[in-house]
Short mmCIF file of C-alpha atoms in Angstrom, two decimals:
data_model
loop_
_atom_site.label_atom_id
_atom_site.label_comp_id
_atom_site.label_asym_id
_atom_site.label_seq_id
_atom_site.Cartn_x
_atom_site.Cartn_y
_atom_site.Cartn_z
CA MET A 1 103.87 131.98 83.24
CA LEU A 2 101.79 128.51 81.68
CA THR A 3 102.60 128.23 77.89
CA ASP A 4 100.01 127.64 75.33
CA SER A 5 101.60 124.98 73.83
CA PHE A 6 101.17 122.43 77.10
CA PRO A 7 98.21 120.65 78.16
CA TRP A 8 97.86 121.99 81.79
CA LEU A 9 94.06 121.68 82.07
CA THR A 10 94.74 117.90 81.05
CA THR A 11 97.48 117.73 83.22
CA THR A 12 95.20 119.04 86.67
CA PHE A 13 93.48 115.42 85.86
CA ALA A 14 96.67 113.46 85.32
CA LEU A 15 98.40 114.60 88.20
CA PRO A 16 96.48 113.10 90.72
CA PHE A 17 95.19 109.70 88.45
CA LEU A 18 98.97 109.00 87.90
CA ALA A 19 100.02 109.90 91.15
CA ALA A 20 97.20 107.53 92.42
CA PHE A 21 99.35 104.69 91.16
CA LEU A 22 102.39 105.44 92.49
CA VAL A 23 101.15 104.89 95.83
CA PRO A 24 101.21 100.76 96.03
CA ILE A 25 104.91 101.19 95.52
CA ILE A 26 105.82 104.16 97.74
CA PRO A 27 107.95 102.28 100.68
CA ASP A 28 105.75 103.36 104.10
CA ARG A 29 105.33 101.60 107.24
CA ASP A 30 102.33 103.35 109.08
CA GLY A 31 101.04 105.66 106.67
CA LYS A 32 102.58 108.98 107.33
CA VAL A 33 104.87 108.87 104.42
CA LEU A 34 101.60 108.42 101.93
CA ARG A 35 99.38 110.66 104.20
CA TRP A 36 101.95 113.82 103.40
CA TYR A 37 102.27 111.88 99.61
CA ALA A 38 98.65 112.56 99.00
CA LEU A 39 98.49 116.08 100.54
CA SER A 40 101.14 117.04 98.66
CA VAL A 41 99.72 115.81 95.10
CA ALA A 42 96.25 117.37 96.31
CA ILE A 43 97.82 120.73 96.80
CA ALA A 44 100.35 120.84 93.80
CA ASP A 45 97.18 120.19 91.80
CA LEU A 46 95.06 122.92 93.77
CA VAL A 47 97.88 125.38 93.16
CA LEU A 48 98.61 124.44 89.62
CA ILE A 49 94.22 125.00 89.09
CA CYS A 50 94.90 128.26 90.73
CA VAL A 51 97.33 129.65 88.09
CA LEU A 52 95.70 128.20 85.18
CA PHE A 53 92.77 130.07 85.72
CA TRP A 54 94.36 132.88 87.31
CA GLN A 55 96.02 133.10 83.34
CA LYS A 56 94.39 131.70 81.03
CA TYR A 57 90.44 132.17 81.88
CA ASP A 58 88.94 135.04 81.37
CA PRO A 59 85.47 135.70 82.77
CA GLN A 60 83.83 137.83 80.44
CA LEU A 61 83.57 135.54 77.81
CA ALA A 62 80.59 133.06 77.80
CA THR A 63 82.56 130.25 75.69
CA PHE A 64 84.29 127.44 76.68
CA GLN A 65 88.11 128.43 77.33
CA ILE A 66 91.62 126.75 77.80
CA ALA A 67 89.78 124.06 75.39
CA GLU A 68 92.14 120.56 74.57
CA LYS A 69 91.20 118.45 72.54
CA PHE A 70 92.76 115.06 70.83
CA THR A 71 91.31 112.65 68.88
CA TRP A 72 90.43 109.43 70.83
CA ILE A 73 87.72 107.27 68.85
CA PRO A 74 87.47 109.12 65.38
CA GLN A 75 85.02 106.43 63.72
CA ILE A 76 81.95 107.40 66.26
CA GLY A 77 83.65 111.05 67.07
CA VAL A 78 85.10 110.60 70.35
CA SER A 79 88.09 112.97 71.30
CA TRP A 80 89.47 113.38 74.33
CA ALA A 81 88.22 117.29 75.00
CA VAL A 82 88.12 119.06 78.05
CA SER A 83 87.33 123.02 78.85
CA VAL A 84 86.15 125.15 81.32
CA ASP A 85 83.19 127.69 81.30
CA GLY A 86 81.53 129.79 84.00
CA MET A 87 80.06 127.09 84.96
CA SER A 88 82.41 124.39 85.60
CA MET A 89 85.42 126.43 86.55
CA PRO A 90 84.28 127.48 90.26
CA LEU A 91 83.29 124.15 90.70
CA VAL A 92 86.42 122.94 89.45
CA LEU A 93 87.65 125.29 92.26
CA LEU A 94 85.28 123.67 95.15
CA ALA A 95 86.31 120.21 94.30
CA ALA A 96 90.15 120.62 94.29
CA PHE A 97 89.96 122.92 97.47
CA VAL A 98 87.24 120.63 99.58
CA THR A 99 89.08 117.25 98.54
CA THR A 100 92.14 118.29 99.49
CA LEU A 101 90.96 119.56 102.97
CA SER A 102 89.44 116.18 103.41
CA LEU A 103 92.93 114.68 102.55
CA LEU A 104 94.05 117.05 105.33
CA SER A 105 91.05 116.04 107.65
CA ALA A 106 92.40 112.02 107.05
CA TRP A 107 95.31 112.84 108.98
CA GLN A 108 94.49 109.46 111.11
CA VAL A 109 94.02 107.13 109.05
CA ASP A 110 95.35 104.37 109.68
CA ARG A 111 93.74 100.79 108.53
CA LYS A 112 94.44 100.07 104.88
CA PRO A 113 96.14 103.61 104.61
CA ARG A 114 97.08 102.63 100.66
CA MET A 115 94.13 101.88 99.24
CA PHE A 116 92.69 104.49 101.62
CA TYR A 117 95.07 107.02 99.54
CA PHE A 118 94.53 105.43 96.36
CA LEU A 119 90.96 105.73 96.27
CA MET A 120 91.14 109.66 97.30
CA LEU A 121 93.17 110.68 94.78
CA ILE A 122 91.32 108.48 91.77
CA LEU A 123 87.97 110.39 93.25
CA TYR A 124 89.98 113.56 93.41
CA ALA A 125 91.34 113.16 89.82
CA ALA A 126 87.63 111.75 88.76
CA GLN A 127 85.48 115.16 90.19
CA ILE A 128 88.00 117.74 88.14
CA GLY A 129 87.07 115.11 84.86
CA VAL A 130 83.72 115.82 85.27
CA PHE A 131 83.45 119.31 85.28
CA ILE A 132 86.19 120.04 82.62
CA SER A 133 84.45 117.18 80.12
CA GLN A 134 83.49 118.91 76.93
CA ASP A 135 82.75 114.97 75.32
CA LEU A 136 79.73 113.53 76.59
CA LEU A 137 81.25 110.02 76.38
CA LEU A 138 83.93 111.33 78.15
CA PHE A 139 82.09 112.99 80.60
CA PHE A 140 80.07 109.66 81.41
CA ILE A 141 83.34 107.66 81.88
CA MET A 142 84.10 110.12 84.57
CA TRP A 143 80.33 110.25 85.82
CA GLU A 144 81.38 106.31 86.34
CA LEU A 145 84.68 106.23 87.69
CA GLU A 146 83.50 108.58 90.47
CA LEU A 147 81.47 105.57 91.76
CA ILE A 148 84.19 103.00 92.11
CA PRO A 149 86.10 104.99 94.89
CA VAL A 150 83.44 106.35 97.00
CA TYR A 151 81.31 102.59 96.92
CA LEU A 152 84.92 101.46 98.48
CA LEU A 153 85.65 104.14 100.62
CA VAL A 154 82.28 103.91 102.48
CA CYS A 155 82.27 100.44 102.07
CA ILE A 156 85.76 99.85 104.16
CA TRP A 157 85.91 102.66 106.67
CA GLY A 158 82.29 103.37 107.12
CA GLY A 159 80.11 102.44 110.27
CA PRO A 160 78.18 99.69 111.48
CA GLN A 161 75.54 99.67 108.15
CA ARG A 162 78.38 100.62 105.43
CA GLN A 163 77.87 97.79 102.90
CA TYR A 164 74.47 98.31 102.81
CA ALA A 165 74.62 102.50 102.64
CA ALA A 166 77.63 101.78 100.06
CA THR A 167 75.63 99.50 98.37
CA LYS A 168 72.56 101.58 97.91
CA PHE A 169 75.03 104.35 96.63
CA LEU A 170 76.21 102.13 93.99
CA PHE A 171 72.91 101.01 92.78
CA TYR A 172 70.98 104.45 92.90
CA THR A 173 73.70 106.20 90.93
CA ALA A 174 75.10 103.52 88.91
CA ALA A 175 70.95 102.67 87.30
CA ALA A 176 70.63 106.34 87.06
CA SER A 177 73.72 106.98 85.08
CA ILE A 178 72.49 104.60 82.16
CA PHE A 179 70.25 107.70 81.08
CA ILE A 180 73.63 109.54 80.46
CA LEU A 181 74.97 107.65 78.49
CA VAL A 182 71.77 106.90 76.23
CA ALA A 183 71.22 110.48 75.74
CA ALA A 184 74.75 110.86 74.77
CA PHE A 185 73.97 108.27 71.71
CA ALA A 186 70.93 109.37 71.05
CA LEU A 187 72.01 113.72 70.79
CA ALA A 188 75.73 112.14 69.20
CA PHE A 189 73.76 110.55 66.42
CA THR A 190 70.69 112.96 65.45
CA GLY A 191 70.49 115.57 63.54
CA PRO A 192 72.12 117.00 60.31
CA GLY A 193 76.24 116.67 60.37
CA PRO A 194 78.65 114.49 61.60
CA ILE A 195 78.74 112.02 64.46
CA THR A 196 80.07 114.22 67.71
CA PHE A 197 79.91 114.01 71.37
CA ASP A 198 81.36 117.12 71.35
CA ILE A 199 79.12 119.34 74.05
CA ALA A 200 79.71 122.90 72.14
CA GLU A 201 79.12 120.82 68.72
CA LEU A 202 75.89 119.55 69.94
CA GLY A 203 74.74 123.00 71.46
CA LEU A 204 74.48 124.20 68.08
CA LYS A 205 72.16 121.30 67.07
CA ASP A 206 68.49 121.68 66.84
CA PHE A 207 66.75 118.58 68.04
CA PRO A 208 62.98 118.02 67.81
CA LEU A 209 61.34 118.59 70.85
CA ALA A 210 59.51 114.86 70.36
CA LEU A 211 62.95 113.68 70.88
CA GLU A 212 63.96 116.15 73.82
CA LEU A 213 61.48 115.65 76.10
CA PRO A 214 62.27 112.40 77.13
CA LEU A 215 65.98 112.73 76.75
CA TYR A 216 65.44 115.88 79.01
CA ALA A 217 63.25 113.23 81.36
CA GLY A 218 66.29 110.69 81.30
CA LEU A 219 68.79 113.04 82.02
CA PHE A 220 66.73 114.89 85.11
CA PHE A 221 66.46 111.68 86.64
CA ALA A 222 70.37 110.21 86.52
CA PHE A 223 71.34 114.33 87.78
CA GLY A 224 67.88 114.61 90.07
CA VAL A 225 69.78 111.00 92.35
CA LYS A 226 73.37 112.47 92.37
CA LEU A 227 71.26 115.82 93.42
CA ALA A 228 69.77 113.89 95.87
CA ALA A 229 66.12 115.32 94.65
CA LEU A 230 63.00 113.85 96.03
CA PRO A 231 62.11 111.24 95.40
CA PHE A 232 65.86 109.87 94.52
CA HIS A 233 67.41 111.06 97.63
CA THR A 234 67.28 108.09 99.87
CA TRP A 235 70.73 106.99 99.37
CA LEU A 236 72.29 110.20 100.63
CA PRO A 237 71.20 109.92 104.69
CA ASP A 238 72.28 106.47 104.38
CA ALA A 239 75.40 107.23 102.71
CA HIS A 240 76.29 110.10 105.00
CA GLY A 241 75.69 108.04 108.26
CA GLU A 242 77.93 105.39 107.54
CA ALA A 243 80.65 107.37 105.97
CA SER A 244 84.01 108.53 107.37
CA ALA A 245 84.00 112.63 107.63
CA PRO A 246 86.86 113.07 104.82
CA VAL A 247 83.65 111.00 102.65
CA SER A 248 81.05 113.49 103.79
CA MET A 249 82.65 115.91 102.99
CA ILE A 250 83.18 115.29 99.20
CA LEU A 251 79.90 113.77 98.92
CA ALA A 252 77.89 116.72 100.79
CA GLY A 253 80.37 119.45 99.06
CA VAL A 254 81.55 118.20 95.68
CA LEU A 255 79.05 114.86 94.35
CA LEU A 256 75.80 116.80 95.16
CA LYS A 257 76.72 119.86 93.15
CA MET A 258 77.48 117.30 90.38
CA GLY A 259 73.90 116.57 89.56
CA ALA A 260 73.16 119.93 89.60
CA TYR A 261 76.05 120.67 87.34
CA GLY A 262 74.45 118.24 84.88
CA ILE A 263 71.04 119.43 85.25
CA MET A 264 72.73 123.04 83.88
CA ARG A 265 75.16 121.43 80.97
CA LEU A 266 73.07 118.94 79.42
CA ASN A 267 69.40 119.44 80.30
CA MET A 268 69.41 123.26 80.12
CA GLY A 269 72.36 123.67 77.57
CA LEU A 270 71.23 120.92 75.29
CA LEU A 271 67.49 120.99 75.47
CA PRO A 272 66.33 124.05 76.16
CA ASP A 273 63.18 123.32 74.15
CA ALA A 274 62.33 120.39 76.75
CA HIS A 275 63.28 122.92 79.93
CA ILE A 276 60.31 124.75 79.00
CA TYR A 277 58.19 122.20 79.77
CA PHE A 278 60.34 120.79 82.73
CA ALA A 279 61.05 123.93 84.52
CA PRO A 280 57.49 123.80 86.72
CA VAL A 281 58.60 120.31 87.72
CA LEU A 282 61.70 121.71 88.96
CA VAL A 283 60.42 124.12 90.53
CA THR A 284 57.94 122.41 92.72
CA LEU A 285 60.36 119.50 93.53
CA GLY A 286 62.75 122.26 94.57
CA VAL A 287 60.54 123.88 97.22
CA ILE A 288 59.12 120.10 98.22
CA ASN A 289 63.08 119.60 98.77
CA ILE A 290 63.39 122.55 100.93
CA ILE A 291 59.75 121.40 103.35
CA TYR A 292 60.57 117.87 103.49
CA GLY A 293 64.32 118.00 104.06
CA ALA A 294 63.76 120.56 106.70
CA LEU A 295 60.97 118.52 108.37
CA ALA A 296 62.51 115.00 108.17
CA SER A 297 65.47 116.73 110.22
CA PHE A 298 63.43 116.67 112.73
CA ALA A 299 63.01 113.31 113.13
CA GLN A 300 66.93 112.55 113.24
CA SER A 301 68.93 112.25 116.00
CA ASN A 302 72.03 111.19 114.51
CA MET A 303 74.37 114.37 113.33
CA LYS A 304 75.07 113.07 110.11
CA ARG A 305 71.37 112.18 109.36
CA ARG A 306 70.29 115.39 110.10
CA LEU A 307 72.81 117.26 108.29
CA ALA A 308 72.25 114.82 105.40
CA TYR A 309 68.84 115.84 105.30
CA SER A 310 69.79 119.22 105.53
CA SER A 311 71.40 119.17 102.41
CA VAL A 312 68.32 117.75 100.66
CA SER A 313 66.84 120.80 101.81
CA HIS A 314 69.08 122.77 100.66
CA MET A 315 69.76 121.93 97.53
CA GLY A 316 65.88 122.65 96.66
CA PHE A 317 66.99 126.32 96.48
CA VAL A 318 69.38 125.17 93.46
CA LEU A 319 66.40 123.59 91.64
CA ILE A 320 64.06 126.67 92.20
CA GLY A 321 67.27 128.97 90.93
CA ILE A 322 68.07 126.69 87.90
CA ALA A 323 64.10 126.75 86.59
CA SER A 324 63.58 130.54 87.43
CA PHE A 325 64.01 132.13 84.12
CA THR A 326 65.97 134.71 85.45
CA ASP A 327 69.69 135.90 85.47
CA ILE A 328 69.65 136.64 88.93
CA GLY A 329 67.84 133.42 89.83
CA ILE A 330 70.55 131.03 87.99
CA ASN A 331 73.18 133.35 89.64
CA GLY A 332 72.26 132.30 92.86
CA ALA A 333 71.57 128.89 91.98
CA MET A 334 75.22 128.50 91.27
CA LEU A 335 76.12 131.02 93.95
CA GLN A 336 73.84 128.14 96.38
CA MET A 337 75.90 125.29 95.11
CA ILE A 338 79.12 126.82 96.15
CA SER A 339 78.09 127.97 99.23
CA HIS A 340 76.32 124.67 100.48
CA GLY A 341 79.57 123.18 99.44
CA LEU A 342 82.19 124.79 101.84
CA ILE A 343 79.25 124.94 104.41
CA ALA A 344 78.31 121.69 104.45
CA SER A 345 82.27 120.41 104.53
CA VAL A 346 82.86 122.43 107.11
CA LEU A 347 79.92 120.69 109.17
CA PHE A 348 80.69 117.26 108.53
CA PHE A 349 84.26 117.96 109.23
CA LEU A 350 83.43 119.01 112.69
CA THR A 351 81.09 116.49 112.90
CA GLY A 352 83.58 114.34 112.38
CA VAL A 353 85.88 115.87 115.25
CA THR A 354 82.80 115.24 117.82
CA TYR A 355 83.02 112.06 116.83
CA ASP A 356 86.67 111.46 117.24
CA ARG A 357 86.17 112.86 120.58
CA THR A 358 82.68 110.74 121.77
CA HIS A 359 82.63 107.68 119.82
CA THR A 360 78.59 108.66 119.08
CA MET A 361 76.96 110.14 116.63
CA THR A 362 73.82 110.16 118.53
CA MET A 363 73.21 113.38 119.61
CA LYS A 364 71.49 113.02 123.31
CA ASP A 365 74.68 111.30 124.21
CA MET A 366 76.63 113.86 123.45
CA GLY A 367 75.25 116.42 126.19
CA SER A 368 77.37 119.26 127.81
CA ILE A 369 80.54 118.61 125.69
CA GLY A 370 80.65 122.35 125.01
CA MET A 371 82.24 123.11 128.17
CA PHE A 372 85.09 120.91 127.24
CA MET A 373 85.47 122.22 124.02
CA PRO A 374 84.88 125.43 123.52
CA LYS A 375 86.92 125.70 120.29
CA VAL A 376 84.99 123.07 118.48
CA PHE A 377 81.37 124.65 119.91
CA ALA A 378 82.64 128.28 118.68
CA LEU A 379 83.73 126.79 114.85
CA TYR A 380 80.62 124.60 114.23
CA THR A 381 78.25 127.44 115.60
CA THR A 382 79.60 129.51 112.75
CA GLY A 383 79.08 127.11 110.35
CA VAL A 384 75.27 126.40 111.29
CA MET A 385 75.17 130.03 111.29
CA ALA A 386 76.09 130.17 107.88
CA SER A 387 74.02 127.15 107.20
CA ILE A 388 71.01 128.81 108.50
CA ALA A 389 71.83 132.13 106.35
CA LEU A 390 72.58 134.69 108.62
CA PRO A 391 73.44 137.83 106.80
CA GLY A 392 76.91 138.28 106.27
CA MET A 393 77.68 134.00 105.43
CA SER A 394 77.40 133.10 101.95
CA GLY A 395 73.61 130.95 102.72
CA PHE A 396 72.03 134.11 103.17
CA ALA A 397 73.52 135.54 99.98
CA SER A 398 72.84 132.39 97.97
CA GLU A 399 69.46 132.17 99.11
CA VAL A 400 68.28 135.61 99.00
CA THR A 401 69.49 135.87 95.27
CA VAL A 402 67.15 132.66 94.53
CA PHE A 403 64.12 133.83 96.33
CA ILE A 404 64.49 137.09 94.10
CA GLY A 405 65.14 135.31 90.96
CA ILE A 406 61.57 133.60 91.58
CA ALA A 407 60.12 136.15 92.75
CA THR A 408 60.73 138.40 89.90
CA SER A 409 60.30 135.82 87.12
CA ASP A 410 57.53 136.70 84.47
CA PHE A 411 57.43 133.75 83.09
CA TYR A 412 55.38 132.13 85.77
CA SER A 413 51.81 133.12 87.63
CA VAL A 414 51.59 135.57 90.13
CA ALA A 415 49.87 132.56 91.99
CA PHE A 416 52.30 130.03 91.35
CA ARG A 417 55.11 132.94 92.24
CA PHE A 418 53.45 133.75 95.22
CA ALA A 419 52.82 129.81 96.66
CA ILE A 420 57.11 129.12 95.72
CA VAL A 421 57.87 131.80 97.82
CA PHE A 422 55.90 131.37 100.49
CA LEU A 423 57.04 127.50 100.88
CA GLY A 424 60.49 128.19 100.37
CA ALA A 425 60.68 130.90 103.05
CA VAL A 426 58.69 128.55 105.54
CA GLY A 427 61.53 125.75 104.95
CA VAL A 428 63.84 128.69 105.73
CA ILE A 429 62.20 129.38 109.01
CA LEU A 430 62.57 126.17 109.84
CA THR A 431 66.17 125.45 109.53
CA PRO A 432 67.46 127.54 112.52
CA ILE A 433 64.94 125.73 114.36
CA TYR A 434 66.22 122.01 113.90
CA LEU A 435 69.86 123.37 113.50
CA LEU A 436 70.01 125.24 116.32
CA SER A 437 68.37 122.33 118.64
CA MET A 438 71.06 120.18 117.07
CA VAL A 439 73.72 122.47 118.77
CA ARG A 440 71.39 122.81 121.95
CA GLU A 441 71.51 118.91 122.36
CA VAL A 442 74.94 118.04 121.30
CA PHE A 443 77.15 120.98 123.00
CA TYR A 444 74.54 121.18 126.28
CA GLY A 445 72.87 118.50 126.16
CA SER A 446 69.44 117.65 127.43
CA PHE A 447 71.08 118.79 131.03
CA TYR A 448 70.71 122.78 129.39
CA GLY A 449 69.36 124.98 132.33
CA SER A 450 69.51 122.51 135.06
CA LYS A 451 71.82 123.03 137.93
CA GLU A 452 72.30 119.40 137.75
CA VAL A 453 75.14 117.19 137.02
CA PRO A 454 74.80 114.90 133.81
CA ALA A 455 75.07 111.74 135.17
CA CYS A 456 76.65 108.43 133.05
CA ASP A 457 75.08 105.13 132.55
CA LEU A 458 77.68 103.17 133.20
CA THR A 459 75.86 99.89 132.31
CA ASP A 460 78.80 98.09 130.37
CA PRO A 461 80.67 96.00 132.74
CA GLU A 462 84.09 96.98 131.44
CA LEU A 463 83.32 100.91 132.25
CA ARG A 464 81.62 100.54 135.71
CA GLU A 465 84.48 98.21 137.01
CA ASP A 466 87.00 100.95 135.39
CA PHE A 467 85.09 103.87 136.78
CA ILE A 468 84.78 101.92 140.32
CA ILE A 469 88.61 101.50 140.37
CA ASN A 470 90.17 104.53 139.29
CA GLN A 471 87.50 106.70 138.41
CA ALA A 472 88.83 106.68 134.86
CA ALA A 473 85.77 106.52 132.77
CA VAL A 474 85.28 109.46 130.15
CA CYS A 475 82.06 110.88 130.06
CA PHE A 476 80.13 113.02 127.68
CA GLY A 477 76.95 113.88 128.73
CA THR A 478 75.50 110.38 129.44
CA ASN A 479 78.66 108.62 126.64
CA CYS A 480 81.08 107.14 128.81
CA ILE A 481 84.11 105.71 126.96
CA LEU A 482 87.73 104.62 128.35
CA PRO A 483 90.31 107.37 128.37
CA GLY A 484 92.16 105.41 125.87
CA GLU A 485 89.42 105.51 123.40
CA ALA A 486 88.46 109.45 123.63
CA ALA A 487 90.87 112.09 122.66
CA PHE A 488 89.65 114.23 125.50
CA ILE A 489 90.68 117.44 123.79
CA ASP A 490 89.78 120.86 122.41
CA ALA A 491 90.25 121.31 118.27
CA ARG A 492 94.20 120.64 117.84
CA PRO A 493 95.34 123.68 115.55
CA ARG A 494 95.10 121.19 112.25
CA GLU A 495 91.36 120.79 112.96
CA VAL A 496 90.95 124.47 113.46
CA ALA A 497 92.99 125.52 110.53
CA ILE A 498 90.77 123.23 108.42
CA ALA A 499 87.48 124.60 109.86
CA LEU A 500 88.74 128.54 109.38
CA SER A 501 89.71 127.75 105.69
CA PHE A 502 86.27 126.90 105.16
CA LEU A 503 84.86 129.48 106.91
CA VAL A 504 87.17 132.61 105.96
CA LEU A 505 85.35 131.75 102.37
CA ILE A 506 82.31 131.20 103.47
CA ILE A 507 82.26 134.84 105.16
CA GLY A 508 83.92 136.43 102.30
CA LEU A 509 81.34 135.01 99.83
CA GLY A 510 79.09 136.75 102.33
CA CYS A 511 80.14 139.71 102.64
CA TYR A 512 81.33 140.06 99.10
CA PRO A 513 79.33 137.41 96.82
CA LYS A 514 80.85 139.41 93.61
CA ILE A 515 83.65 137.66 93.97
CA ALA A 516 82.43 134.24 92.86
CA MET A 517 79.85 135.61 90.48
CA GLN A 518 81.68 137.54 88.62
CA ALA A 519 83.46 134.65 87.37
CA TYR A 520 80.49 132.50 85.99
CA ASP A 521 77.39 135.29 85.41
CA THR A 522 78.86 135.72 81.61
CA THR A 523 77.74 132.11 80.78
CA THR A 524 75.02 131.53 82.81
CA ILE A 525 73.38 134.48 81.79
CA ALA A 526 74.08 133.20 78.00
CA VAL A 527 72.92 129.84 79.24
CA ASN A 528 69.76 131.57 80.22
CA GLN A 529 68.94 133.61 77.26
CA GLU A 530 68.84 130.03 75.05
CA VAL A 531 66.31 129.16 77.16
CA VAL A 532 64.26 132.39 77.40
CA ASN A 533 64.91 132.76 73.58
CA ALA A 534 63.37 129.13 73.33
CA TYR A 535 60.58 130.11 75.48
CA GLY A 536 59.24 132.39 72.76
CA GLN A 537 59.10 130.10 70.22
CA VAL A 538 57.14 127.64 72.56
CA ARG A 539 53.36 128.18 73.10
CA GLN A 540 52.85 129.39 76.09
CA SER A 541 49.09 127.62 76.72
CA GLN A 542 50.73 124.59 76.84
CA ILE A 543 52.98 125.37 79.80
CA VAL A 544 51.67 124.28 83.61
CA GLY A 545 51.86 127.31 85.75
CA MET A 546 52.76 129.80 83.65
CA ASN A 547 51.18 133.00 82.13
CA LEU A 548 49.19 133.03 78.85
CA PRO A 549 50.08 136.00 76.59
#
């Protein structure tokens, strides 16, 4: 039984954060001790989070829970204030789960293992810190803390263009996050009462619309960059294309969700009047994300870049759900965040598995590997089925819920709703085309249905000589590598376990989405009700695309 007097929620952040600083002094020569240490810390924190929420979190309450507050800078009202509610609790679990499995997927890291595991544990703590922060200034600090390890993880362990991709990520997200700091001070110093950065106390204040509108725009820019909303998305394909698989799992599985969480927590929660005006913009950008991301995916020959644009497309559903003004719509947005976090993580992990075998991300060079790696093929296909919203998978439950939310919203005109639903449906139709074509090209290649045996293009002199002497070259479609560079085997037990850990949850949420919804619907409904109440106080004739009284 967890005692009430101990700061357990703070410990969920402090455990991986403090454990990271022990990494430099742990005796280890080849990284084997460090990987067990980092994984043990991650598992311990995940177990602590699960036990804490099981015993202390009440899903029937819409308020902040497990609150812990310690005075930090009293002169300006800054405190170490952490807590969770229905919007943050599921994302804390998601962050801990995805990061723990990403550490397990990084089992073979042998280049600078001390720095790698140090950065991964700091990143673990920063993600938890973002979702549990109840103080706006603390939220900003955690937001900035997360940027540093991601930049270094991409820059050091990434692909050939890693420095460009890492710098672009850092420039986009760091520049945009300045608006979070500006908004924090503007909200803290505005209105009656003492200066405070406490999100719960700020939610009780009434801010003038003239202030809310520019602050909403600035915050949406900051969070839209992290969400990869158009036109702020261009960092994502580059980062995914160069990042290693464990880092890509966190990028797609957790970091994109930080942007959506920020919009729900700050834009909707603190600036409901401005949300009324910006909601049609969010819906429009959401459907543009869906269509553009799907169309851009067709043009990608790199597996990771295709999945990156797929993430851009799927996050469009989150924007639509957030701005739907319906309880079911915002619930669908939350479910889409959780669902996409799991689906994208398993797909990027399995993409990394194929890269370990083939040493290429170019799909046309991987043809016919399905016959050699049937387990990878089966797991990858299952993940793709979830991403294309196959019934029985979490992707179907979340996307259908968002569609119902926007289609039944009385706050938009019939023509506007029809256009959004129609265009969103077009994006849903495009998704299986670009994802299934990727599966065909990767696992069957351009030789699918042909009686001819794929011929390797042995243009490399070393490969050609080795092939002529002892027939030793290993060929995946048209991509040939030396046996010493290829793990020409199917998925290992560790890799199967990681993939199944994701897929079991994906199928479970698809068959019974109430498992997740009952944890957050009380909070999301309360937040949506505040926006609906604000809508009643705003002249509807001033809102583009909405019904007139």
